[in-house]
Amino acid sequence: MRDAGYTIRSMAERCGMTAHTLRYYERVGLIQPVGRARNGHRRYSEADEAWLNFLHCMRATNMSIREMQKYAALRAQGDSTSLQRRKLLEEHQTGIAEKIAELQKAHDLLSHKIANYKAVEDRTRIGGPRLVEPEEHTELATAS
């Protein structure tokens, strides 16, 4: 037991998480059981903080809890798993790149549609003929 260290509340604040999240991470095995003070309250160390900051960053990349659990299990096995951990991160990065490409495609489609509506509004304002929304790009047209 140790009375030194950070309380769950102070650690949550330091890492930008909630106390509930810290308890959950411990329950699902993302963090090892945390040391306890004589009164039974959790006491987090500097090493705990560094790991929690890493986990917080991984959640910010939209890494799933399941992927984080895989990473944590590999980390617990030591340096011999660095290649597997790197590959896990690379796979996650590839997934993010694919999502970015999908979002860029959606963004392009919306930009095209917005430009069409602006053209219709401009022509309507100046009394020109009404423009029916052209669908000159079949790829864009099928996505609408």
JSON list of C-alpha atoms in Angstrom, two decimals:
[
{"chain": "A", "resi": 1, "resn": "MET", "atom": "CA", "xyz": [0.00, 0.00, 0.00]},
{"chain": "A", "resi": 2, "resn": "ARG", "atom": "CA", "xyz": [1.12, 3.49, -0.72]},
{"chain": "A", "resi": 3, "resn": "ASP", "atom": "CA", "xyz": [-0.18, 6.84, 0.41]},
{"chain": "A", "resi": 4, "resn": "ALA", "atom": "CA", "xyz": [2.01, 8.72, -2.06]},
{"chain": "A", "resi": 5, "resn": "GLY", "atom": "CA", "xyz": [0.80, 9.31, -5.58]},
{"chain": "A", "resi": 6, "resn": "TYR", "atom": "CA", "xyz": [-2.15, 10.91, -7.27]},
{"chain": "A", "resi": 7, "resn": "THR", "atom": "CA", "xyz": [-5.77, 10.40, -6.31]},
{"chain": "A", "resi": 8, "resn": "ILE", "atom": "CA", "xyz": [-8.19, 9.27, -8.98]},
{"chain": "A", "resi": 9, "resn": "ARG", "atom": "CA", "xyz": [-9.64, 12.78, -9.19]},
{"chain": "A", "resi": 10, "resn": "SER", "atom": "CA", "xyz": [-6.28, 14.48, -9.62]},
{"chain": "A", "resi": 11, "resn": "MET", "atom": "CA", "xyz": [-5.10, 11.88, -12.14]},
{"chain": "A", "resi": 12, "resn": "ALA", "atom": "CA", "xyz": [-8.30, 12.24, -14.14]},
{"chain": "A", "resi": 13, "resn": "GLU", "atom": "CA", "xyz": [-7.74, 16.00, -14.30]},
{"chain": "A", "resi": 14, "resn": "ARG", "atom": "CA", "xyz": [-4.07, 15.60, -15.23]},
{"chain": "A", "resi": 15, "resn": "CYS", "atom": "CA", "xyz": [-4.92, 13.20, -18.09]},
{"chain": "A", "resi": 16, "resn": "GLY", "atom": "CA", "xyz": [-8.07, 14.90, -19.34]},
{"chain": "A", "resi": 17, "resn": "MET", "atom": "CA", "xyz": [-10.30, 11.96, -18.45]},
{"chain": "A", "resi": 18, "resn": "THR", "atom": "CA", "xyz": [-13.00, 11.24, -15.93]},
{"chain": "A", "resi": 19, "resn": "ALA", "atom": "CA", "xyz": [-12.65, 9.11, -12.81]},
{"chain": "A", "resi": 20, "resn": "HIS", "atom": "CA", "xyz": [-15.24, 6.80, -14.38]},
{"chain": "A", "resi": 21, "resn": "THR", "atom": "CA", "xyz": [-12.99, 6.32, -17.43]},
{"chain": "A", "resi": 22, "resn": "LEU", "atom": "CA", "xyz": [-10.01, 5.50, -15.22]},
{"chain": "A", "resi": 23, "resn": "ARG", "atom": "CA", "xyz": [-12.01, 2.88, -13.32]},
{"chain": "A", "resi": 24, "resn": "TYR", "atom": "CA", "xyz": [-13.31, 1.46, -16.60]},
{"chain": "A", "resi": 25, "resn": "TYR", "atom": "CA", "xyz": [-9.79, 1.25, -18.08]},
{"chain": "A", "resi": 26, "resn": "GLU", "atom": "CA", "xyz": [-8.68, -0.67, -15.01]},
{"chain": "A", "resi": 27, "resn": "ARG", "atom": "CA", "xyz": [-11.70, -2.99, -15.17]},
{"chain": "A", "resi": 28, "resn": "VAL", "atom": "CA", "xyz": [-11.14, -3.88, -18.88]},
{"chain": "A", "resi": 29, "resn": "GLY", "atom": "CA", "xyz": [-7.41, -4.38, -18.43]},
{"chain": "A", "resi": 30, "resn": "LEU", "atom": "CA", "xyz": [-6.09, -1.30, -20.20]},
{"chain": "A", "resi": 31, "resn": "ILE", "atom": "CA", "xyz": [-4.22, -0.38, -17.05]},
{"chain": "A", "resi": 32, "resn": "GLN", "atom": "CA", "xyz": [-2.84, -2.69, -14.43]},
{"chain": "A", "resi": 33, "resn": "PRO", "atom": "CA", "xyz": [-4.53, -2.63, -11.03]},
{"chain": "A", "resi": 34, "resn": "VAL", "atom": "CA", "xyz": [-3.59, 0.65, -9.43]},
{"chain": "A", "resi": 35, "resn": "GLY", "atom": "CA", "xyz": [-1.86, 0.82, -6.06]},
{"chain": "A", "resi": 36, "resn": "ARG", "atom": "CA", "xyz": [-4.01, 1.64, -3.05]},
{"chain": "A", "resi": 37, "resn": "ALA", "atom": "CA", "xyz": [-3.53, 3.87, -0.05]},
{"chain": "A", "resi": 38, "resn": "ARG", "atom": "CA", "xyz": [-4.22, 2.57, 3.47]},
{"chain": "A", "resi": 39, "resn": "ASN", "atom": "CA", "xyz": [-7.77, 3.84, 3.15]},
{"chain": "A", "resi": 40, "resn": "GLY", "atom": "CA", "xyz": [-8.27, 1.75, -0.01]},
{"chain": "A", "resi": 41, "resn": "HIS", "atom": "CA", "xyz": [-8.32, 4.68, -2.42]},
{"chain": "A", "resi": 42, "resn": "ARG", "atom": "CA", "xyz": [-6.40, 4.42, -5.67]},
{"chain": "A", "resi": 43, "resn": "ARG", "atom": "CA", "xyz": [-3.01, 6.11, -5.90]},
{"chain": "A", "resi": 44, "resn": "TYR", "atom": "CA", "xyz": [-1.59, 6.65, -9.37]},
{"chain": "A", "resi": 45, "resn": "SER", "atom": "CA", "xyz": [2.13, 6.95, -10.13]},
{"chain": "A", "resi": 46, "resn": "GLU", "atom": "CA", "xyz": [4.03, 9.00, -12.71]},
{"chain": "A", "resi": 47, "resn": "ALA", "atom": "CA", "xyz": [4.32, 5.82, -14.81]},
{"chain": "A", "resi": 48, "resn": "ASP", "atom": "CA", "xyz": [0.54, 5.38, -14.63]},
{"chain": "A", "resi": 49, "resn": "GLU", "atom": "CA", "xyz": [0.14, 8.96, -15.83]},
{"chain": "A", "resi": 50, "resn": "ALA", "atom": "CA", "xyz": [2.43, 8.43, -18.82]},
{"chain": "A", "resi": 51, "resn": "TRP", "atom": "CA", "xyz": [0.50, 5.30, -19.87]},
{"chain": "A", "resi": 52, "resn": "LEU", "atom": "CA", "xyz": [-2.86, 7.01, -19.34]},
{"chain": "A", "resi": 53, "resn": "ASN", "atom": "CA", "xyz": [-1.72, 9.93, -21.50]},
{"chain": "A", "resi": 54, "resn": "PHE", "atom": "CA", "xyz": [-0.81, 7.45, -24.23]},
{"chain": "A", "resi": 55, "resn": "LEU", "atom": "CA", "xyz": [-4.23, 5.79, -23.96]},
{"chain": "A", "resi": 56, "resn": "HIS", "atom": "CA", "xyz": [-5.90, 9.20, -24.09]},
{"chain": "A", "resi": 57, "resn": "CYS", "atom": "CA", "xyz": [-3.99, 9.97, -27.30]},
{"chain": "A", "resi": 58, "resn": "MET", "atom": "CA", "xyz": [-5.02, 6.65, -28.83]},
{"chain": "A", "resi": 59, "resn": "ARG", "atom": "CA", "xyz": [-8.69, 7.32, -28.05]},
{"chain": "A", "resi": 60, "resn": "ALA", "atom": "CA", "xyz": [-8.24, 10.73, -29.70]},
{"chain": "A", "resi": 61, "resn": "THR", "atom": "CA", "xyz": [-7.25, 8.85, -32.87]},
{"chain": "A", "resi": 62, "resn": "ASN", "atom": "CA", "xyz": [-10.53, 6.88, -32.63]},
{"chain": "A", "resi": 63, "resn": "MET", "atom": "CA", "xyz": [-8.73, 3.68, -31.73]},
{"chain": "A", "resi": 64, "resn": "SER", "atom": "CA", "xyz": [-11.24, 1.19, -30.40]},
{"chain": "A", "resi": 65, "resn": "ILE", "atom": "CA", "xyz": [-11.06, -0.16, -26.86]},
{"chain": "A", "resi": 66, "resn": "ARG", "atom": "CA", "xyz": [-10.48, -3.63, -28.32]},
{"chain": "A", "resi": 67, "resn": "GLU", "atom": "CA", "xyz": [-7.44, -2.41, -30.29]},
{"chain": "A", "resi": 68, "resn": "MET", "atom": "CA", "xyz": [-6.17, -0.62, -27.21]},
{"chain": "A", "resi": 69, "resn": "GLN", "atom": "CA", "xyz": [-6.54, -3.85, -25.22]},
{"chain": "A", "resi": 70, "resn": "LYS", "atom": "CA", "xyz": [-4.47, -5.70, -27.83]},
{"chain": "A", "resi": 71, "resn": "TYR", "atom": "CA", "xyz": [-1.82, -3.01, -27.61]},
{"chain": "A", "resi": 72, "resn": "ALA", "atom": "CA", "xyz": [-1.84, -3.08, -23.79]},
{"chain": "A", "resi": 73, "resn": "ALA", "atom": "CA", "xyz": [-1.49, -6.88, -23.75]},
{"chain": "A", "resi": 74, "resn": "LEU", "atom": "CA", "xyz": [1.50, -6.67, -26.10]},
{"chain": "A", "resi": 75, "resn": "ARG", "atom": "CA", "xyz": [3.04, -3.87, -24.03]},
{"chain": "A", "resi": 76, "resn": "ALA", "atom": "CA", "xyz": [2.72, -6.00, -20.89]},
{"chain": "A", "resi": 77, "resn": "GLN", "atom": "CA", "xyz": [4.84, -8.68, -22.60]},
{"chain": "A", "resi": 78, "resn": "GLY", "atom": "CA", "xyz": [7.77, -6.28, -22.92]},
{"chain": "A", "resi": 79, "resn": "ASP", "atom": "CA", "xyz": [10.07, -4.93, -25.60]},
{"chain": "A", "resi": 80, "resn": "SER", "atom": "CA", "xyz": [10.02, -8.16, -27.61]},
{"chain": "A", "resi": 81, "resn": "THR", "atom": "CA", "xyz": [6.58, -7.11, -28.91]},
{"chain": "A", "resi": 82, "resn": "SER", "atom": "CA", "xyz": [7.62, -3.72, -30.29]},
{"chain": "A", "resi": 83, "resn": "LEU", "atom": "CA", "xyz": [7.25, -4.91, -33.91]},
{"chain": "A", "resi": 84, "resn": "GLN", "atom": "CA", "xyz": [3.72, -6.16, -33.26]},
{"chain": "A", "resi": 85, "resn": "ARG", "atom": "CA", "xyz": [2.80, -2.92, -31.48]},
{"chain": "A", "resi": 86, "resn": "ARG", "atom": "CA", "xyz": [4.18, -0.85, -34.34]},
{"chain": "A", "resi": 87, "resn": "LYS", "atom": "CA", "xyz": [2.20, -2.94, -36.84]},
{"chain": "A", "resi": 88, "resn": "LEU", "atom": "CA", "xyz": [-0.96, -2.45, -34.81]},
{"chain": "A", "resi": 89, "resn": "LEU", "atom": "CA", "xyz": [-0.41, 1.31, -34.92]},
{"chain": "A", "resi": 90, "resn": "GLU", "atom": "CA", "xyz": [0.33, 1.18, -38.66]},
{"chain": "A", "resi": 91, "resn": "GLU", "atom": "CA", "xyz": [-2.89, -0.75, -39.31]},
{"chain": "A", "resi": 92, "resn": "HIS", "atom": "CA", "xyz": [-4.82, 1.83, -37.33]},
{"chain": "A", "resi": 93, "resn": "GLN", "atom": "CA", "xyz": [-3.14, 4.60, -39.32]},
{"chain": "A", "resi": 94, "resn": "THR", "atom": "CA", "xyz": [-4.11, 2.88, -42.58]},
{"chain": "A", "resi": 95, "resn": "GLY", "atom": "CA", "xyz": [-7.71, 2.68, -41.40]},
{"chain": "A", "resi": 96, "resn": "ILE", "atom": "CA", "xyz": [-7.69, 6.37, -40.59]},
{"chain": "A", "resi": 97, "resn": "ALA", "atom": "CA", "xyz": [-6.27, 7.18, -44.05]},
{"chain": "A", "resi": 98, "resn": "GLU", "atom": "CA", "xyz": [-9.10, 5.19, -45.65]},
{"chain": "A", "resi": 99, "resn": "LYS", "atom": "CA", "xyz": [-11.68, 7.08, -43.60]},
{"chain": "A", "resi": 100, "resn": "ILE", "atom": "CA", "xyz": [-10.07, 10.38, -44.57]},
{"chain": "A", "resi": 101, "resn": "ALA", "atom": "CA", "xyz": [-10.33, 9.41, -48.25]},
{"chain": "A", "resi": 102, "resn": "GLU", "atom": "CA", "xyz": [-14.02, 8.54, -47.80]},
{"chain": "A", "resi": 103, "resn": "LEU", "atom": "CA", "xyz": [-14.67, 11.81, -46.01]},
{"chain": "A", "resi": 104, "resn": "GLN", "atom": "CA", "xyz": [-12.81, 13.74, -48.72]},
{"chain": "A", "resi": 105, "resn": "LYS", "atom": "CA", "xyz": [-15.03, 12.13, -51.34]},
{"chain": "A", "resi": 106, "resn": "ALA", "atom": "CA", "xyz": [-18.13, 13.11, -49.36]},
{"chain": "A", "resi": 107, "resn": "HIS", "atom": "CA", "xyz": [-16.76, 16.63, -48.93]},
{"chain": "A", "resi": 108, "resn": "ASP", "atom": "CA", "xyz": [-16.15, 16.93, -52.68]},
{"chain": "A", "resi": 109, "resn": "LEU", "atom": "CA", "xyz": [-19.69, 15.76, -53.41]},
{"chain": "A", "resi": 110, "resn": "LEU", "atom": "CA", "xyz": [-21.15, 18.31, -51.01]},
{"chain": "A", "resi": 111, "resn": "SER", "atom": "CA", "xyz": [-18.97, 21.07, -52.47]},
{"chain": "A", "resi": 112, "resn": "HIS", "atom": "CA", "xyz": [-20.28, 20.20, -55.93]},
{"chain": "A", "resi": 113, "resn": "LYS", "atom": "CA", "xyz": [-23.91, 20.24, -54.75]},
{"chain": "A", "resi": 114, "resn": "ILE", "atom": "CA", "xyz": [-23.46, 23.53, -52.88]},
{"chain": "A", "resi": 115, "resn": "ALA", "atom": "CA", "xyz": [-21.89, 25.12, -55.97]},
{"chain": "A", "resi": 116, "resn": "ASN", "atom": "CA", "xyz": [-24.91, 23.99, -58.01]},
{"chain": "A", "resi": 117, "resn": "TYR", "atom": "CA", "xyz": [-27.32, 25.56, -55.53]},
{"chain": "A", "resi": 118, "resn": "LYS", "atom": "CA", "xyz": [-25.35, 28.80, -55.50]},
{"chain": "A", "resi": 119, "resn": "ALA", "atom": "CA", "xyz": [-25.50, 28.91, -59.31]},
{"chain": "A", "resi": 120, "resn": "VAL", "atom": "CA", "xyz": [-29.28, 28.36, -59.20]},
{"chain": "A", "resi": 121, "resn": "GLU", "atom": "CA", "xyz": [-29.66, 31.11, -56.59]},
{"chain": "A", "resi": 122, "resn": "ASP", "atom": "CA", "xyz": [-27.50, 33.52, -58.63]},
{"chain": "A", "resi": 123, "resn": "ARG", "atom": "CA", "xyz": [-29.50, 32.90, -61.80]},
{"chain": "A", "resi": 124, "resn": "THR", "atom": "CA", "xyz": [-32.79, 33.20, -59.94]},
{"chain": "A", "resi": 125, "resn": "ARG", "atom": "CA", "xyz": [-31.76, 36.49, -58.34]},
{"chain": "A", "resi": 126, "resn": "ILE", "atom": "CA", "xyz": [-30.89, 38.13, -61.64]},
{"chain": "A", "resi": 127, "resn": "GLY", "atom": "CA", "xyz": [-34.01, 36.86, -63.36]},
{"chain": "A", "resi": 128, "resn": "GLY", "atom": "CA", "xyz": [-32.29, 34.32, -65.52]},
{"chain": "A", "resi": 129, "resn": "PRO", "atom": "CA", "xyz": [-33.78, 30.99, -66.52]},
{"chain": "A", "resi": 130, "resn": "ARG", "atom": "CA", "xyz": [-34.23, 28.40, -63.81]},
{"chain": "A", "resi": 131, "resn": "LEU", "atom": "CA", "xyz": [-31.43, 25.92, -63.77]},
{"chain": "A", "resi": 132, "resn": "VAL", "atom": "CA", "xyz": [-32.27, 22.32, -63.19]},
{"chain": "A", "resi": 133, "resn": "GLU", "atom": "CA", "xyz": [-29.57, 20.76, -61.13]},
{"chain": "A", "resi": 134, "resn": "PRO", "atom": "CA", "xyz": [-27.19, 19.25, -63.70]},
{"chain": "A", "resi": 135, "resn": "GLU", "atom": "CA", "xyz": [-25.78, 15.85, -62.99]},
{"chain": "A", "resi": 136, "resn": "GLU", "atom": "CA", "xyz": [-22.82, 15.96, -65.34]},
{"chain": "A", "resi": 137, "resn": "HIS", "atom": "CA", "xyz": [-20.67, 13.62, -63.25]},
{"chain": "A", "resi": 138, "resn": "THR", "atom": "CA", "xyz": [-22.15, 10.16, -63.11]},
{"chain": "A", "resi": 139, "resn": "GLU", "atom": "CA", "xyz": [-20.02, 9.25, -60.11]},
{"chain": "A", "resi": 140, "resn": "LEU", "atom": "CA", "xyz": [-21.30, 12.27, -58.22]},
{"chain": "A", "resi": 141, "resn": "ALA", "atom": "CA", "xyz": [-24.85, 11.76, -59.46]},
{"chain": "A", "resi": 142, "resn": "THR", "atom": "CA", "xyz": [-25.07, 8.20, -58.22]},
{"chain": "A", "resi": 143, "resn": "ALA", "atom": "CA", "xyz": [-23.86, 9.24, -54.78]},
{"chain": "A", "resi": 144, "resn": "SER", "atom": "CA", "xyz": [-26.66, 11.77, -54.30]}
]
